[in-house]
Amino acid sequence: MADPILIIGGGLGGLTTALALAQHGLASRVLEGAPEFGAIGYGIQFGPNVFHVLDRIGASDAVLEKADSPPAILMFDALSGKEVTRIPTGPSFRSRFKHPYVIIHRIDLHNVLLDSCRRNPLIMLVPDALVARHEDRGDGVSVATEDGRSFEGAMLVGADGIRSRTRAQLFADGDPRPNGFMGFRTIVPMGDVTADVQRDIVALWGGPGFHIVHYPLRHDTLFNIVAVFRRSAHSERGDVAAYRAELEHAYRDAHPTMKALLAMLDLSRRQAVGDRDPIRHWHKGRVVLLGDAAHPTLQSLAQGACMAIEDGLGLADCIAAASGDYEAAFRRYENARSLRTARVTVESRYIWDVYHADGVTRDVYWQMLGERTEADTFRCLAWLYDGFALPSTH
Ligand SMILES: Cc1cc2nc3c(=O)[nH]c(=O)nc-3n(C[C@H](O)[C@H](O)[C@H](O)COP(=O)(O)OP(=O)(O)OC[C@H]3O[C@@H](n4cnc5c(N)ncnc54)[C@H](O)[C@@H]3O)c2cc1C
């Protein structure tokens, strides 16, 4: 039997790749650095584009069972509390984009993919395998783990996230670019929500230098909150009292509803926000990158995981079509994916600036958004939510 394909990273991108490869009869080994395969437990939003992939790997029904579909995404002014704009995600959205917009607990999503992987004899999941280095031997690859094990494969997929070691070894292009913002994430039981907010929608409160996103999870039993604010130094270490003081200062002019949301936050851990400038090529020899390792993005379009999942299917299809010619497969994959993922990065930066604008600039953005009709909004999102197609081999 041919050597399996090695996949570093058992996140959403890595697992999707393994499942999509298996559908072509290709075996893989997924090496995950954490002691167990699993996800950090926060919410995630999925655009309709991701269902083209979930349909292909047979995961749509299981995902939909765990997910909720909000009636709308609403944007509010964080100072006045007034609605700025909305994207209706009900029947008209579904009829236009053929699939729903959903919100789901990341752990539930991860488990759907993991269960499918475990049932598939072509996929071997290897937890506790933190990869230190890889070697491309020309006719195959090998990787060495921190604890001294080694694994051999036909080729290597680096699906190891925003701080990818595979990328560092391939391109040595430094760390991701922090954008000067820090974020906190929290999930609370719905019964503990004290803020006077609409609970069934995805809401974004945009303010000068800060924003909050919230939405329900697990059929309205949980409430997911992400709070972000601009900060000159982006240390991820500190104590809760200091974080609280900083947040209160950053959000001092915010609407009382936002302050009530802040009071519900778990401040034990915060994360610097960042991305990378897009690049056109994500491979060298028999090693290729995917998901956040290839094109990490700000979360303002809520598409990083969707892109990692789309990459997984696109890459698997290209590998299968190229019958062992990995160079051809990787070029076709990059052609299919690089402009689309770069556009997600670039538009996410633009939207980030819109959320956090101040003064007259802010008034201009709000006016532009307020003028949009539903048809305008759907047209602006079509390039993204209609999904992607692989370029032909000819
Ligand atoms: C606050 C926030 C909100 C977000 N919301 C959304 C959203 O609503 N919708 C959306 O689509 N996206 C969202 N994203 C983006 C999304 O989380 C990422 O884009 C997505 O997780 C990328 O998937 P991935 O598989 O490429 O990488 P990851 O999910 O980071 O997985 C990488 C895996 O590789 C493993 N690993 C790393 N190094 C090694 C190593 N050396 N050896 C072995 N294993 C290794 C890690 O343990 C991990 O399991 C959000 C991000 C943030 C920060």
CSV table of C-alpha atoms and ligand atoms in Angstrom, one decimal:
chain,number,residue,atom,x,y,z
A,1,MET,CA,0.0,0.0,0.0
A,2,ALA,CA,1.2,3.6,-0.8
A,3,ASP,CA,2.5,5.7,2.1
A,4,PRO,CA,-0.2,7.7,3.8
A,5,ILE,CA,-0.4,11.4,3.5
A,6,LEU,CA,0.7,13.1,6.8
A,7,ILE,CA,-1.4,15.9,8.1
A,8,ILE,CA,0.0,18.0,11.0
A,9,GLY,CA,-2.9,19.4,13.1
A,10,GLY,CA,-6.2,17.9,14.0
A,11,GLY,CA,-8.2,21.2,13.8
A,12,LEU,CA,-11.2,21.7,11.5
A,13,GLY,CA,-8.9,22.1,8.4
A,14,GLY,CA,-6.8,19.0,9.1
A,15,LEU,CA,-9.8,16.7,9.9
A,16,THR,CA,-11.7,17.9,6.8
A,17,THR,CA,-8.7,17.2,4.7
A,18,ALA,CA,-8.4,13.6,6.1
A,19,LEU,CA,-12.1,13.0,5.4
A,20,ALA,CA,-12.0,14.4,1.9
A,21,LEU,CA,-8.9,12.4,1.0
A,22,ALA,CA,-10.6,9.2,2.3
A,23,GLN,CA,-13.4,9.8,-0.1
A,24,HIS,CA,-10.9,9.5,-2.9
A,25,GLY,CA,-9.6,6.3,-1.3
A,26,LEU,CA,-6.4,8.0,0.0
A,27,ALA,CA,-5.1,7.1,3.5
A,28,SER,CA,-3.9,9.8,5.9
A,29,ARG,CA,-2.4,10.1,9.4
A,30,VAL,CA,-3.4,13.1,11.4
A,31,LEU,CA,-0.7,14.2,14.0
A,32,GLU,CA,-2.2,16.4,16.7
A,33,GLY,CA,0.1,18.0,19.2
A,34,ALA,CA,-2.5,18.2,22.0
A,35,PRO,CA,-2.9,15.2,24.3
A,36,GLU,CA,-6.4,14.7,22.9
A,37,PHE,CA,-8.2,15.7,19.7
A,38,GLY,CA,-10.7,18.3,20.6
A,39,ALA,CA,-11.5,22.0,20.4
A,40,ILE,CA,-11.3,25.0,22.6
A,41,GLY,CA,-14.9,25.5,23.6
A,42,TYR,CA,-16.3,28.6,22.0
A,43,GLY,CA,-18.9,29.3,19.4
A,44,ILE,CA,-18.4,29.5,15.7
A,45,GLN,CA,-20.5,31.0,12.9
A,46,PHE,CA,-20.7,29.2,9.5
A,47,GLY,CA,-21.7,30.9,6.3
A,48,PRO,CA,-23.7,28.9,3.7
A,49,ASN,CA,-20.5,28.3,1.7
A,50,VAL,CA,-19.2,25.8,4.1
A,51,PHE,CA,-22.2,23.5,3.5
A,52,HIS,CA,-21.0,22.7,-0.1
A,53,VAL,CA,-18.0,21.0,1.6
A,54,LEU,CA,-20.0,19.5,4.5
A,55,ASP,CA,-22.4,18.0,2.0
A,56,ARG,CA,-19.5,16.4,0.1
A,57,ILE,CA,-17.9,14.8,3.2
A,58,GLY,CA,-21.3,13.7,4.4
A,59,ALA,CA,-21.4,15.9,7.6
A,60,SER,CA,-24.1,18.4,6.9
A,61,ASP,CA,-27.0,16.6,8.7
A,62,ALA,CA,-25.0,15.9,11.8
A,63,VAL,CA,-23.8,19.6,11.9
A,64,LEU,CA,-27.3,20.9,11.3
A,65,GLU,CA,-28.6,18.8,14.2
A,66,LYS,CA,-26.2,20.5,16.6
A,67,ALA,CA,-26.4,24.0,15.1
A,68,ASP,CA,-28.9,26.9,15.2
A,69,SER,CA,-29.8,29.3,12.5
A,70,PRO,CA,-30.3,32.9,13.7
A,71,PRO,CA,-33.1,35.0,12.1
A,72,ALA,CA,-30.6,37.8,11.4
A,73,ILE,CA,-27.2,39.3,12.0
A,74,LEU,CA,-27.6,42.7,13.4
A,75,MET,CA,-25.0,45.5,13.8
A,76,PHE,CA,-25.5,48.1,16.6
A,77,ASP,CA,-23.8,51.4,17.4
A,78,ALA,CA,-21.9,50.6,20.6
A,79,LEU,CA,-22.4,54.2,21.9
A,80,SER,CA,-26.1,54.9,21.2
A,81,GLY,CA,-27.3,51.3,21.0
A,82,LYS,CA,-29.1,52.0,17.7
A,83,GLU,CA,-29.3,49.5,14.9
A,84,VAL,CA,-26.8,50.3,12.1
A,85,THR,CA,-27.6,47.5,9.6
A,86,ARG,CA,-28.8,44.0,9.4
A,87,ILE,CA,-28.4,40.9,7.3
A,88,PRO,CA,-31.6,38.8,7.3
A,89,THR,CA,-30.6,35.2,7.6
A,90,GLY,CA,-34.1,33.8,7.4
A,91,PRO,CA,-36.1,32.4,4.4
A,92,SER,CA,-34.9,35.0,1.9
A,93,PHE,CA,-31.2,34.3,2.7
A,94,ARG,CA,-31.7,30.6,2.5
A,95,SER,CA,-33.5,30.8,-0.8
A,96,ARG,CA,-30.7,33.0,-2.3
A,97,PHE,CA,-27.8,31.0,-0.9
A,98,LYS,CA,-29.3,27.5,-0.9
A,99,HIS,CA,-27.9,26.8,2.6
A,100,PRO,CA,-28.4,28.3,6.0
A,101,TYR,CA,-26.2,30.6,8.1
A,102,VAL,CA,-25.5,28.8,11.4
A,103,ILE,CA,-24.0,29.1,14.8
A,104,ILE,CA,-22.6,26.1,16.6
A,105,HIS,CA,-20.5,25.1,19.5
A,106,ARG,CA,-17.0,24.4,18.3
A,107,ILE,CA,-16.7,21.3,20.3
A,108,ASP,CA,-19.9,19.9,18.7
A,109,LEU,CA,-18.6,20.6,15.3
A,110,HIS,CA,-15.2,19.1,16.0
A,111,ASN,CA,-16.9,16.0,17.4
A,112,VAL,CA,-19.0,15.5,14.2
A,113,LEU,CA,-15.8,15.5,12.1
A,114,LEU,CA,-13.8,13.4,14.7
A,115,ASP,CA,-16.6,10.7,14.8
A,116,SER,CA,-16.5,10.5,11.0
A,117,CYS,CA,-12.7,10.2,11.1
A,118,ARG,CA,-12.8,7.5,13.7
A,119,ARG,CA,-15.2,5.4,11.7
A,120,ASN,CA,-13.0,5.6,8.6
A,121,PRO,CA,-10.3,2.9,8.2
A,122,LEU,CA,-8.3,5.1,5.9
A,123,ILE,CA,-7.7,7.7,8.6
A,124,MET,CA,-5.4,7.2,11.6
A,125,LEU,CA,-5.6,9.8,14.4
A,126,VAL,CA,-2.5,10.2,16.4
A,127,PRO,CA,-2.9,12.5,19.5
A,128,ASP,CA,0.0,13.8,21.6
A,129,ALA,CA,2.2,14.0,18.6
A,130,LEU,CA,3.6,17.6,18.7
A,131,VAL,CA,5.7,17.8,15.5
A,132,ALA,CA,9.1,19.5,15.9
A,133,ARG,CA,10.4,19.3,12.3
A,134,HIS,CA,9.7,17.8,8.9
A,135,GLU,CA,12.0,16.6,6.2
A,136,ASP,CA,11.2,16.5,2.5
A,137,ARG,CA,13.3,13.7,0.9
A,138,GLY,CA,12.1,14.3,-2.6
A,139,ASP,CA,10.3,10.9,-2.9
A,140,GLY,CA,8.5,11.2,0.4
A,141,VAL,CA,8.4,13.1,3.7
A,142,SER,CA,9.2,12.3,7.4
A,143,VAL,CA,8.4,14.2,10.5
A,144,ALA,CA,9.9,14.1,14.0
A,145,THR,CA,7.9,14.7,17.1
A,146,GLU,CA,9.1,16.5,20.2
A,147,ASP,CA,9.1,13.2,22.1
A,148,GLY,CA,11.4,11.6,19.5
A,149,ARG,CA,9.0,9.6,17.4
A,150,SER,CA,9.1,9.8,13.6
A,151,PHE,CA,6.4,9.2,10.9
A,152,GLU,CA,6.8,8.7,7.2
A,153,GLY,CA,4.5,9.8,4.4
A,154,ALA,CA,4.0,10.4,0.7
A,155,MET,CA,3.5,14.1,1.3
A,156,LEU,CA,2.8,16.5,4.1
A,157,VAL,CA,-0.1,18.9,4.8
A,158,GLY,CA,0.7,21.6,7.4
A,159,ALA,CA,-2.7,22.3,9.0
A,160,ASP,CA,-1.1,23.5,12.2
A,161,GLY,CA,-2.8,26.8,12.7
A,162,ILE,CA,-1.8,30.5,12.9
A,163,ARG,CA,1.5,29.7,14.7
A,164,SER,CA,2.4,27.0,12.2
A,165,ARG,CA,5.8,25.4,12.6
A,166,THR,CA,5.5,23.9,9.2
A,167,ARG,CA,5.1,27.4,7.7
A,168,ALA,CA,8.1,28.6,9.7
A,169,GLN,CA,10.2,25.8,8.4
A,170,LEU,CA,9.1,26.3,4.8
A,171,PHE,CA,9.2,30.1,4.5
A,172,ALA,CA,10.8,31.5,7.7
A,173,ASP,CA,8.5,34.5,7.4
A,174,GLY,CA,8.2,35.4,11.0
A,175,ASP,CA,5.2,35.6,13.4
A,176,PRO,CA,1.7,36.6,12.5
A,177,ARG,CA,1.0,40.4,12.5
A,178,PRO,CA,-0.8,41.6,15.7
A,179,ASN,CA,-3.3,44.3,14.8
A,180,GLY,CA,-3.2,46.1,18.2
A,181,PHE,CA,-6.4,44.5,19.6
A,182,MET,CA,-6.9,42.0,22.4
A,183,GLY,CA,-9.9,39.7,22.7
A,184,PHE,CA,-11.8,37.8,25.5
A,185,ARG,CA,-14.2,34.9,24.8
A,186,THR,CA,-16.8,33.6,27.2
A,187,ILE,CA,-19.7,31.2,27.2
A,188,VAL,CA,-22.4,31.5,30.0
A,189,PRO,CA,-25.6,29.6,30.6
A,190,MET,CA,-28.5,31.4,28.9
A,191,GLY,CA,-30.2,31.7,32.3
A,192,ASP,CA,-27.3,33.8,33.6
A,193,VAL,CA,-27.6,36.5,30.9
A,194,THR,CA,-28.3,39.7,32.8
A,195,ALA,CA,-27.9,42.1,29.9
A,196,ASP,CA,-31.0,43.4,28.1
A,197,VAL,CA,-30.1,42.0,24.6
A,198,GLN,CA,-31.9,40.1,21.9
A,199,ARG,CA,-30.7,36.6,22.5
A,200,ASP,CA,-31.6,34.7,19.3
A,201,ILE,CA,-29.6,36.7,16.8
A,202,VAL,CA,-25.9,37.2,16.0
A,203,ALA,CA,-25.2,40.7,17.2
A,204,LEU,CA,-22.2,43.0,16.7
A,205,TRP,CA,-21.8,46.2,18.6
A,206,GLY,CA,-19.2,48.4,16.9
A,207,GLY,CA,-17.5,51.2,18.7
A,208,PRO,CA,-14.4,53.4,18.5
A,209,GLY,CA,-11.6,51.0,19.3
A,210,PHE,CA,-13.8,48.2,20.7
A,211,HIS,CA,-16.5,45.7,19.7
A,212,ILE,CA,-18.6,42.9,21.1
A,213,VAL,CA,-20.2,39.9,19.3
A,214,HIS,CA,-22.7,37.7,20.9
A,215,TYR,CA,-25.1,34.8,19.9
A,216,PRO,CA,-26.8,31.8,21.4
A,217,LEU,CA,-25.5,28.2,21.2
A,218,ARG,CA,-26.9,24.7,21.8
A,219,HIS,CA,-30.5,25.5,21.0
A,220,ASP,CA,-30.6,28.7,23.2
A,221,THR,CA,-29.2,27.1,26.3
A,222,LEU,CA,-25.8,28.9,26.1
A,223,PHE,CA,-24.7,32.4,25.3
A,224,ASN,CA,-21.4,33.1,23.5
A,225,ILE,CA,-19.7,36.5,23.9
A,226,VAL,CA,-16.5,37.8,22.3
A,227,ALA,CA,-15.2,41.3,23.4
A,228,VAL,CA,-12.4,43.0,21.7
A,229,PHE,CA,-10.6,46.3,22.4
A,230,ARG,CA,-7.6,48.3,21.1
A,231,ARG,CA,-4.5,48.2,23.3
A,232,SER,CA,-1.0,49.6,22.7
A,233,ALA,CA,0.8,46.6,24.3
A,234,HIS,CA,-0.5,43.2,23.6
A,235,SER,CA,0.7,41.1,26.4
A,236,GLU,CA,-1.4,38.0,26.9
A,237,ARG,CA,-0.4,37.7,30.6
A,238,GLY,CA,-1.9,39.8,33.4
A,239,ASP,CA,-4.3,39.5,36.2
A,240,VAL,CA,-8.1,39.7,36.2
A,241,ALA,CA,-8.2,42.9,38.2
A,242,ALA,CA,-5.9,44.7,35.8
A,243,TYR,CA,-7.8,43.3,32.8
A,244,ARG,CA,-11.1,44.5,34.4
A,245,ALA,CA,-9.7,48.0,34.9
A,246,GLU,CA,-8.4,48.2,31.3
A,247,LEU,CA,-11.7,47.0,29.9
A,248,GLU,CA,-13.7,49.4,31.9
A,249,HIS,CA,-11.5,52.2,30.6
A,250,ALA,CA,-11.7,51.1,27.0
A,251,TYR,CA,-15.5,50.7,27.1
A,252,ARG,CA,-16.1,53.8,29.3
A,253,ASP,CA,-18.4,55.5,26.7
A,254,ALA,CA,-20.1,52.3,25.7
A,255,HIS,CA,-23.9,51.8,25.8
A,256,PRO,CA,-25.1,50.3,29.2
A,257,THR,CA,-26.0,47.1,27.5
A,258,MET,CA,-22.4,46.6,26.4
A,259,LYS,CA,-21.3,47.3,29.9
A,260,ALA,CA,-23.7,44.7,31.2
A,261,LEU,CA,-22.2,42.2,28.7
A,262,LEU,CA,-18.7,43.0,29.9
A,263,ALA,CA,-19.7,42.2,33.4
A,264,MET,CA,-20.4,38.6,32.3
A,265,LEU,CA,-17.0,38.0,30.8
A,266,ASP,CA,-14.5,35.5,32.0
A,267,LEU,CA,-11.3,37.5,32.2
A,268,SER,CA,-8.9,34.7,33.0
A,269,ARG,CA,-7.4,34.6,29.6
A,270,ARG,CA,-7.1,36.9,26.7
A,271,GLN,CA,-5.7,36.6,23.2
A,272,ALA,CA,-3.9,39.0,20.9
A,273,VAL,CA,-5.7,39.5,17.5
A,274,GLY,CA,-3.7,39.2,14.3
A,275,ASP,CA,-3.4,37.9,10.8
A,276,ARG,CA,-0.8,37.8,8.0
A,277,ASP,CA,-0.4,39.5,4.6
A,278,PRO,CA,-1.7,37.1,1.9
A,279,ILE,CA,0.9,35.2,-0.1
A,280,ARG,CA,0.3,33.4,-3.5
A,281,HIS,CA,2.1,30.1,-2.8
A,282,TRP,CA,1.8,27.8,0.1
A,283,HIS,CA,3.9,24.9,-0.9
A,284,LYS,CA,7.5,23.7,-1.4
A,285,GLY,CA,8.3,20.2,-2.8
A,286,ARG,CA,6.0,17.7,-1.1
A,287,VAL,CA,4.9,20.0,1.7
A,288,VAL,CA,1.8,22.2,1.5
A,289,LEU,CA,-0.1,24.5,3.9
A,290,LEU,CA,-3.8,24.9,4.6
A,291,GLY,CA,-6.2,27.0,6.7
A,292,ASP,CA,-4.7,29.4,9.3
A,293,ALA,CA,-1.2,28.1,8.6
A,294,ALA,CA,-1.6,29.4,5.0
A,295,HIS,CA,-3.8,32.5,5.3
A,296,PRO,CA,-4.8,33.5,8.9
A,297,THR,CA,-7.4,36.3,8.9
A,298,LEU,CA,-9.1,38.6,11.3
A,299,GLN,CA,-12.4,37.2,12.5
A,300,SER,CA,-14.6,40.1,11.2
A,301,LEU,CA,-16.1,38.0,8.3
A,302,ALA,CA,-16.3,34.9,10.6
A,303,GLN,CA,-14.7,32.9,7.8
A,304,GLY,CA,-11.3,31.6,9.0
A,305,ALA,CA,-12.6,28.1,9.8
A,306,CYS,CA,-14.9,28.1,6.7
A,307,MET,CA,-11.8,28.8,4.6
A,308,ALA,CA,-9.8,26.0,6.3
A,309,ILE,CA,-12.7,23.6,5.6
A,310,GLU,CA,-13.0,24.7,2.0
A,311,ASP,CA,-9.2,24.3,1.6
A,312,GLY,CA,-9.4,20.7,2.9
A,313,LEU,CA,-11.8,19.7,0.2
A,314,GLY,CA,-10.1,21.7,-2.5
A,315,LEU,CA,-6.7,20.2,-1.7
A,316,ALA,CA,-7.9,16.6,-1.5
A,317,ASP,CA,-9.6,16.9,-4.9
A,318,CYS,CA,-6.5,18.3,-6.5
A,319,ILE,CA,-4.3,15.6,-4.9
A,320,ALA,CA,-6.7,12.9,-6.1
A,321,ALA,CA,-6.8,14.3,-9.7
A,322,ALA,CA,-3.0,14.6,-10.0
A,323,SER,CA,-2.3,10.9,-9.5
A,324,GLY,CA,1.0,11.4,-7.6
A,325,ASP,CA,2.1,14.6,-9.4
A,326,TYR,CA,2.1,16.7,-6.2
A,327,GLU,CA,3.6,19.8,-7.8
A,328,ALA,CA,0.7,19.9,-10.2
A,329,ALA,CA,-1.8,19.2,-7.4
A,330,PHE,CA,-0.5,22.0,-5.2
A,331,ARG,CA,-0.4,24.6,-8.1
A,332,ARG,CA,-4.0,23.8,-8.9
A,333,TYR,CA,-5.0,24.0,-5.3
A,334,GLU,CA,-3.2,27.4,-4.9
A,335,ASN,CA,-4.9,28.7,-8.1
A,336,ALA,CA,-8.3,27.7,-6.7
A,337,ARG,CA,-7.8,29.1,-3.3
A,338,SER,CA,-5.3,31.9,-3.0
A,339,LEU,CA,-7.4,34.8,-4.4
A,340,ARG,CA,-10.5,33.8,-2.5
A,341,THR,CA,-8.7,33.4,0.8
A,342,ALA,CA,-6.7,36.6,0.2
A,343,ARG,CA,-10.0,38.5,-0.4
A,344,VAL,CA,-11.3,37.1,3.0
A,345,THR,CA,-8.2,38.5,4.7
A,346,VAL,CA,-8.4,41.9,2.9
A,347,GLU,CA,-12.1,42.4,3.4
A,348,SER,CA,-11.9,41.3,7.0
A,349,ARG,CA,-9.3,44.1,7.6
A,350,TYR,CA,-11.6,46.6,5.9
A,351,ILE,CA,-14.6,45.5,8.0
A,352,TRP,CA,-12.5,45.6,11.1
A,353,ASP,CA,-11.7,49.2,10.4
A,354,VAL,CA,-15.4,49.9,9.8
A,355,TYR,CA,-16.4,48.4,13.2
A,356,HIS,CA,-13.9,50.5,15.1
A,357,ALA,CA,-14.0,53.8,13.3
A,358,ASP,CA,-14.4,57.1,15.1
A,359,GLY,CA,-15.7,60.6,14.4
A,360,VAL,CA,-17.0,61.6,11.0
A,361,THR,CA,-15.4,58.5,9.4
A,362,ARG,CA,-17.7,56.5,11.5
A,363,ASP,CA,-20.8,58.5,10.5
A,364,VAL,CA,-19.9,57.9,6.9
A,365,TYR,CA,-19.6,54.1,7.3
A,366,TRP,CA,-22.9,54.0,9.3
A,367,GLN,CA,-24.6,56.0,6.5
A,368,MET,CA,-23.2,53.7,3.8
A,369,LEU,CA,-24.3,50.6,5.7
A,370,GLY,CA,-27.7,52.1,6.5
A,371,GLU,CA,-28.4,52.7,2.8
A,372,ARG,CA,-28.0,49.1,1.9
A,373,THR,CA,-31.0,47.1,0.8
A,374,GLU,CA,-31.3,43.4,1.4
A,375,ALA,CA,-30.5,42.9,-2.3
A,376,ASP,CA,-27.4,45.0,-2.0
A,377,THR,CA,-26.2,43.0,1.0
A,378,PHE,CA,-26.8,39.7,-0.7
A,379,ARG,CA,-24.9,40.9,-3.8
A,380,CYS,CA,-21.9,42.0,-1.7
A,381,LEU,CA,-21.8,38.6,-0.1
A,382,ALA,CA,-22.4,36.4,-3.2
A,383,TRP,CA,-18.6,36.0,-4.0
A,384,LEU,CA,-18.2,34.4,-0.6
A,385,TYR,CA,-21.4,32.6,0.2
A,386,ASP,CA,-21.9,31.0,-3.2
A,387,GLY,CA,-18.8,28.9,-2.5
A,388,PHE,CA,-15.9,28.2,-4.8
A,389,ALA,CA,-15.1,26.0,-7.8
A,390,LEU,CA,-11.9,24.1,-8.6
A,391,PRO,CA,-10.3,25.4,-11.8
A,392,SER,CA,-10.2,22.9,-14.6
A,393,THR,CA,-7.0,20.9,-15.2
A,394,HIS,CA,-6.9,22.0,-18.8
B,1,LIG,C1,-12.4,35.1,18.4
B,1,LIG,C2,-12.4,34.3,17.2
B,1,LIG,C3,-13.6,34.0,16.6
B,1,LIG,C4,-13.7,33.2,15.4
B,1,LIG,N1,-14.9,33.0,14.9
B,1,LIG,C5,-15.0,32.3,13.7
B,1,LIG,C6,-16.2,32.1,13.1
B,1,LIG,O1,-17.3,32.5,13.6
B,1,LIG,N2,-16.3,31.4,11.9
B,1,LIG,C7,-15.1,31.0,11.3
B,1,LIG,O2,-15.2,30.4,10.2
B,1,LIG,N3,-13.9,31.2,11.8
B,1,LIG,C8,-13.8,31.8,13.0
B,1,LIG,N4,-12.6,32.0,13.6
B,1,LIG,C9,-11.4,31.5,12.9
B,1,LIG,C10,-11.1,30.1,13.2
B,1,LIG,O3,-11.1,29.8,14.6
B,1,LIG,C11,-9.8,29.6,12.5
B,1,LIG,O4,-9.7,30.2,11.3
B,1,LIG,C12,-9.8,28.1,12.4
B,1,LIG,O5,-9.8,27.5,13.6
B,1,LIG,C13,-8.6,27.6,11.6
B,1,LIG,O6,-8.6,26.2,11.5
B,1,LIG,P1,-7.2,25.4,11.2
B,1,LIG,O7,-7.6,23.9,11.2
B,1,LIG,O8,-6.5,26.0,10.1
B,1,LIG,O9,-6.3,25.7,12.5
B,1,LIG,P2,-6.6,25.4,14.0
B,1,LIG,O10,-8.0,25.4,14.4
B,1,LIG,O11,-5.7,26.4,14.8
B,1,LIG,O12,-6.0,23.9,14.3
B,1,LIG,C14,-4.6,23.7,14.3
B,1,LIG,C15,-4.3,22.4,15.0
B,1,LIG,O13,-3.0,22.1,14.9
B,1,LIG,C16,-2.4,21.6,16.1
B,1,LIG,N5,-1.0,21.9,16.1
B,1,LIG,C17,-0.4,23.1,16.1
B,1,LIG,N6,1.0,22.9,16.0
B,1,LIG,C18,1.2,21.6,15.9
B,1,LIG,C19,2.4,20.8,15.8
B,1,LIG,N7,3.6,21.3,15.8
B,1,LIG,N8,2.2,19.4,15.8
B,1,LIG,C20,1.0,18.9,15.8
B,1,LIG,N9,-0.2,19.6,15.9
B,1,LIG,C21,-0.1,20.9,16.0
B,1,LIG,C22,-3.2,22.5,17.1
B,1,LIG,O14,-3.2,21.9,18.4
B,1,LIG,C23,-4.6,22.5,16.5
B,1,LIG,O15,-5.4,21.4,16.9
B,1,LIG,C24,-12.5,32.8,14.8
B,1,LIG,C25,-11.3,33.0,15.4
B,1,LIG,C26,-11.2,33.8,16.6
B,1,LIG,C27,-9.9,34.0,17.2
